[in-house]
């Protein structure tokens, strides 16, 4: 595995360093996000926040603006909270002890094991989806890998098989094997360095493992959003979205309403009247709708342009030029809405 990894590993920016901050950042960005999508964000983020002290000192808005487009913004907020703790409690060094790493915001068992093994060669095995699939196939393990008891067994297997002379490379080798050879569909067993030890291969069931999990059903929702526009081309952005915590929380967004009803425009008009004292459905001009998917939610964005003589004064809201909202931390969905209003 180690010699295969040395020869075949992809050249990725976070593989050219042993700096714990950089490795930690890459692991956080790679959660739920593809490698190709992460690379440009990783490089840009490091130019702005080259070390943990700079990140700890930065304004949260600036951190979120540099994360904008990657999604799952709680990762960025936790990253900065953890940076502050690392500076205040660990003299600016990512802790070497597993329990101390685990106590940091946003760091779970996988991330703690990954950073400590790769940066410090501490003997902690990682277990993520790729590793679990490889282990399940080698051992011809049937059943739902994400079931808690099964996951614990796999963690124990991963820890037993860890090469303690090179834990960081070993962990990366198993993950790399899962990402590039032992792929979910059509594993390339003839190119695999562990083919002769693989039970699933011997039994001819590699493609059937692991058994598929039941997918969570997709929920369809409509997000009706109002682009209020004054004669100077300025608009109003707010921070929280009623009835929606995780999706856009703490990012700047247009006044909006999540609805499953058929007349989203009427619901939005009621919301604007009540919360912003902007009156009348007749003032709402529908814009081009767009689609936005977040985990199990399939969101239909239904934007409306609302021209007003004067933007309402609302506590905690911001008034900005519509063409310049990208300067603030906003989600891709908010950008799509702005593009519809600008006519891009
Ligand atoms: Fe995966 Fe095939 Fe290698 Fe087994 S032999 S670990 S199924 S790629």
PDB file of N, CA and C and ligand atoms in Angstrom, residues 133-135 137-138 177 181-183 187-201 206-207, ligand 1:
ATOM      1  N   UNK A 133     -15.409   1.587   2.665  1.00  0.00           N
ATOM      2  CA  UNK A 133     -15.698   0.749   1.492  1.00  0.00           C
ATOM      3  C   UNK A 133     -14.542  -0.211   1.210  1.00  0.00           C
ATOM      4  N   UNK A 134     -13.317   0.299   1.275  1.00  0.00           N
ATOM      5  CA  UNK A 134     -12.154  -0.563   1.024  1.00  0.00           C
ATOM      6  C   UNK A 134     -12.118  -1.700   2.048  1.00  0.00           C
ATOM      7  N   UNK A 135     -12.276  -1.356   3.322  1.00  0.00           N
ATOM      8  CA  UNK A 135     -12.210  -2.388   4.371  1.00  0.00           C
ATOM      9  C   UNK A 135     -13.344  -3.400   4.216  1.00  0.00           C
ATOM     10  N   UNK A 137     -14.833  -4.306   1.532  1.00  0.00           N
ATOM     11  CA  UNK A 137     -14.590  -5.193   0.387  1.00  0.00           C
ATOM     12  C   UNK A 137     -13.469  -6.185   0.703  1.00  0.00           C
ATOM     13  N   UNK A 138     -12.414  -5.688   1.302  1.00  0.00           N
ATOM     14  CA  UNK A 138     -11.310  -6.622   1.613  1.00  0.00           C
ATOM     15  C   UNK A 138     -11.816  -7.734   2.534  1.00  0.00           C
ATOM     16  N   UNK A 177      -6.781   4.880  -2.293  1.00  0.00           N
ATOM     17  CA  UNK A 177      -7.227   3.658  -2.965  1.00  0.00           C
ATOM     18  C   UNK A 177      -8.745   3.702  -3.175  1.00  0.00           C
ATOM     19  N   UNK A 181      -9.215   3.833  -7.052  1.00  0.00           N
ATOM     20  CA  UNK A 181      -9.217   2.461  -7.596  1.00  0.00           C
ATOM     21  C   UNK A 181     -10.419   1.660  -7.083  1.00  0.00           C
ATOM     22  N   UNK A 182     -10.577   1.633  -5.779  1.00  0.00           N
ATOM     23  CA  UNK A 182     -11.689   0.867  -5.188  1.00  0.00           C
ATOM     24  C   UNK A 182     -12.913   1.780  -5.109  1.00  0.00           C
ATOM     25  N   UNK A 183     -13.326   2.249  -6.265  1.00  0.00           N
ATOM     26  CA  UNK A 183     -14.396   3.252  -6.354  1.00  0.00           C
ATOM     27  C   UNK A 183     -15.770   2.606  -6.117  1.00  0.00           C
ATOM     28  N   UNK A 187     -15.009  -0.953  -9.447  1.00  0.00           N
ATOM     29  CA  UNK A 187     -13.648  -0.918  -8.896  1.00  0.00           C
ATOM     30  C   UNK A 187     -12.664  -1.563  -9.866  1.00  0.00           C
ATOM     31  N   UNK A 188     -11.469  -0.971  -9.958  1.00  0.00           N
ATOM     32  CA  UNK A 188     -10.477  -1.480 -10.912  1.00  0.00           C
ATOM     33  C   UNK A 188      -9.543  -2.461 -10.191  1.00  0.00           C
ATOM     34  N   UNK A 189     -10.062  -3.651  -9.936  1.00  0.00           N
ATOM     35  CA  UNK A 189      -9.360  -4.617  -9.088  1.00  0.00           C
ATOM     36  C   UNK A 189      -8.022  -5.055  -9.680  1.00  0.00           C
ATOM     37  N   UNK A 190      -7.926  -5.079 -11.007  1.00  0.00           N
ATOM     38  CA  UNK A 190      -6.665  -5.553 -11.605  1.00  0.00           C
ATOM     39  C   UNK A 190      -5.515  -4.578 -11.347  1.00  0.00           C
ATOM     40  N   UNK A 191      -5.856  -3.326 -10.995  1.00  0.00           N
ATOM     41  CA  UNK A 191      -4.804  -2.335 -10.702  1.00  0.00           C
ATOM     42  C   UNK A 191      -4.576  -2.188  -9.198  1.00  0.00           C
ATOM     43  N   UNK A 192      -5.219  -3.031  -8.418  1.00  0.00           N
ATOM     44  CA  UNK A 192      -5.240  -2.812  -6.970  1.00  0.00           C
ATOM     45  C   UNK A 192      -4.065  -3.508  -6.274  1.00  0.00           C
ATOM     46  N   UNK A 193      -3.354  -2.784  -5.402  1.00  0.00           N
ATOM     47  CA  UNK A 193      -2.198  -3.397  -4.735  1.00  0.00           C
ATOM     48  C   UNK A 193      -2.579  -4.457  -3.704  1.00  0.00           C
ATOM     49  N   UNK A 194      -3.832  -4.517  -3.297  1.00  0.00           N
ATOM     50  CA  UNK A 194      -4.213  -5.523  -2.284  1.00  0.00           C
ATOM     51  C   UNK A 194      -5.163  -6.576  -2.864  1.00  0.00           C
ATOM     52  N   UNK A 195      -5.157  -6.680  -4.175  1.00  0.00           N
ATOM     53  CA  UNK A 195      -6.100  -7.593  -4.838  1.00  0.00           C
ATOM     54  C   UNK A 195      -6.037  -9.004  -4.265  1.00  0.00           C
ATOM     55  N   UNK A 196      -4.813  -9.491  -4.046  1.00  0.00           N
ATOM     56  CA  UNK A 196      -4.737 -10.908  -3.641  1.00  0.00           C
ATOM     57  C   UNK A 196      -5.205 -11.154  -2.212  1.00  0.00           C
ATOM     58  N   UNK A 197      -5.411 -10.108  -1.421  1.00  0.00           N
ATOM     59  CA  UNK A 197      -5.928 -10.296  -0.053  1.00  0.00           C
ATOM     60  C   UNK A 197      -7.421  -9.963   0.036  1.00  0.00           C
ATOM     61  N   UNK A 198      -8.013  -9.617  -1.091  1.00  0.00           N
ATOM     62  CA  UNK A 198      -9.376  -9.068  -1.037  1.00  0.00           C
ATOM     63  C   UNK A 198     -10.420 -10.181  -1.182  1.00  0.00           C
ATOM     64  N   UNK A 199     -11.215 -10.342  -0.139  1.00  0.00           N
ATOM     65  CA  UNK A 199     -12.230 -11.403  -0.133  1.00  0.00           C
ATOM     66  C   UNK A 199     -13.358 -11.123  -1.118  1.00  0.00           C
ATOM     67  N   UNK A 200     -13.753  -9.870  -1.202  1.00  0.00           N
ATOM     68  CA  UNK A 200     -14.845  -9.544  -2.129  1.00  0.00           C
ATOM     69  C   UNK A 200     -14.426  -9.858  -3.563  1.00  0.00           C
ATOM     70  N   UNK A 201     -13.185  -9.565  -3.879  1.00  0.00           N
ATOM     71  CA  UNK A 201     -12.658  -9.862  -5.216  1.00  0.00           C
ATOM     72  C   UNK A 201     -12.680 -11.374  -5.453  1.00  0.00           C
ATOM     73  N   UNK A 206     -17.255  -7.809  -5.482  1.00  0.00           N
ATOM     74  CA  UNK A 206     -16.715  -6.475  -5.185  1.00  0.00           C
ATOM     75  C   UNK A 206     -17.720  -5.370  -5.519  1.00  0.00           C
ATOM     76  N   UNK A 207     -18.367  -5.483  -6.660  1.00  0.00           N
ATOM     77  CA  UNK A 207     -19.290  -4.413  -7.081  1.00  0.00           C
ATOM     78  C   UNK A 207     -20.562  -4.382  -6.242  1.00  0.00           C
TER      79      UNK A 207
HETATM   80 FE1  LIG B   1     -11.309  -2.864  -3.932  1.00  0.00          FE
HETATM   81 FE2  LIG B   1     -10.996  -4.605  -5.915  1.00  0.00          FE
HETATM   82 FE3  LIG B   1      -8.915  -3.793  -4.466  1.00  0.00          FE
HETATM   83 FE4  LIG B   1     -10.745  -5.408  -3.411  1.00  0.00          FE
HETATM   84  S1  LIG B   1      -9.394  -5.874  -5.110  1.00  0.00           S
HETATM   85  S2  LIG B   1      -9.846  -3.592  -2.448  1.00  0.00           S
HETATM   86  S3  LIG B   1     -12.592  -4.618  -4.370  1.00  0.00           S
HETATM   87  S4  LIG B   1     -10.171  -2.541  -5.830  1.00  0.00           S
END
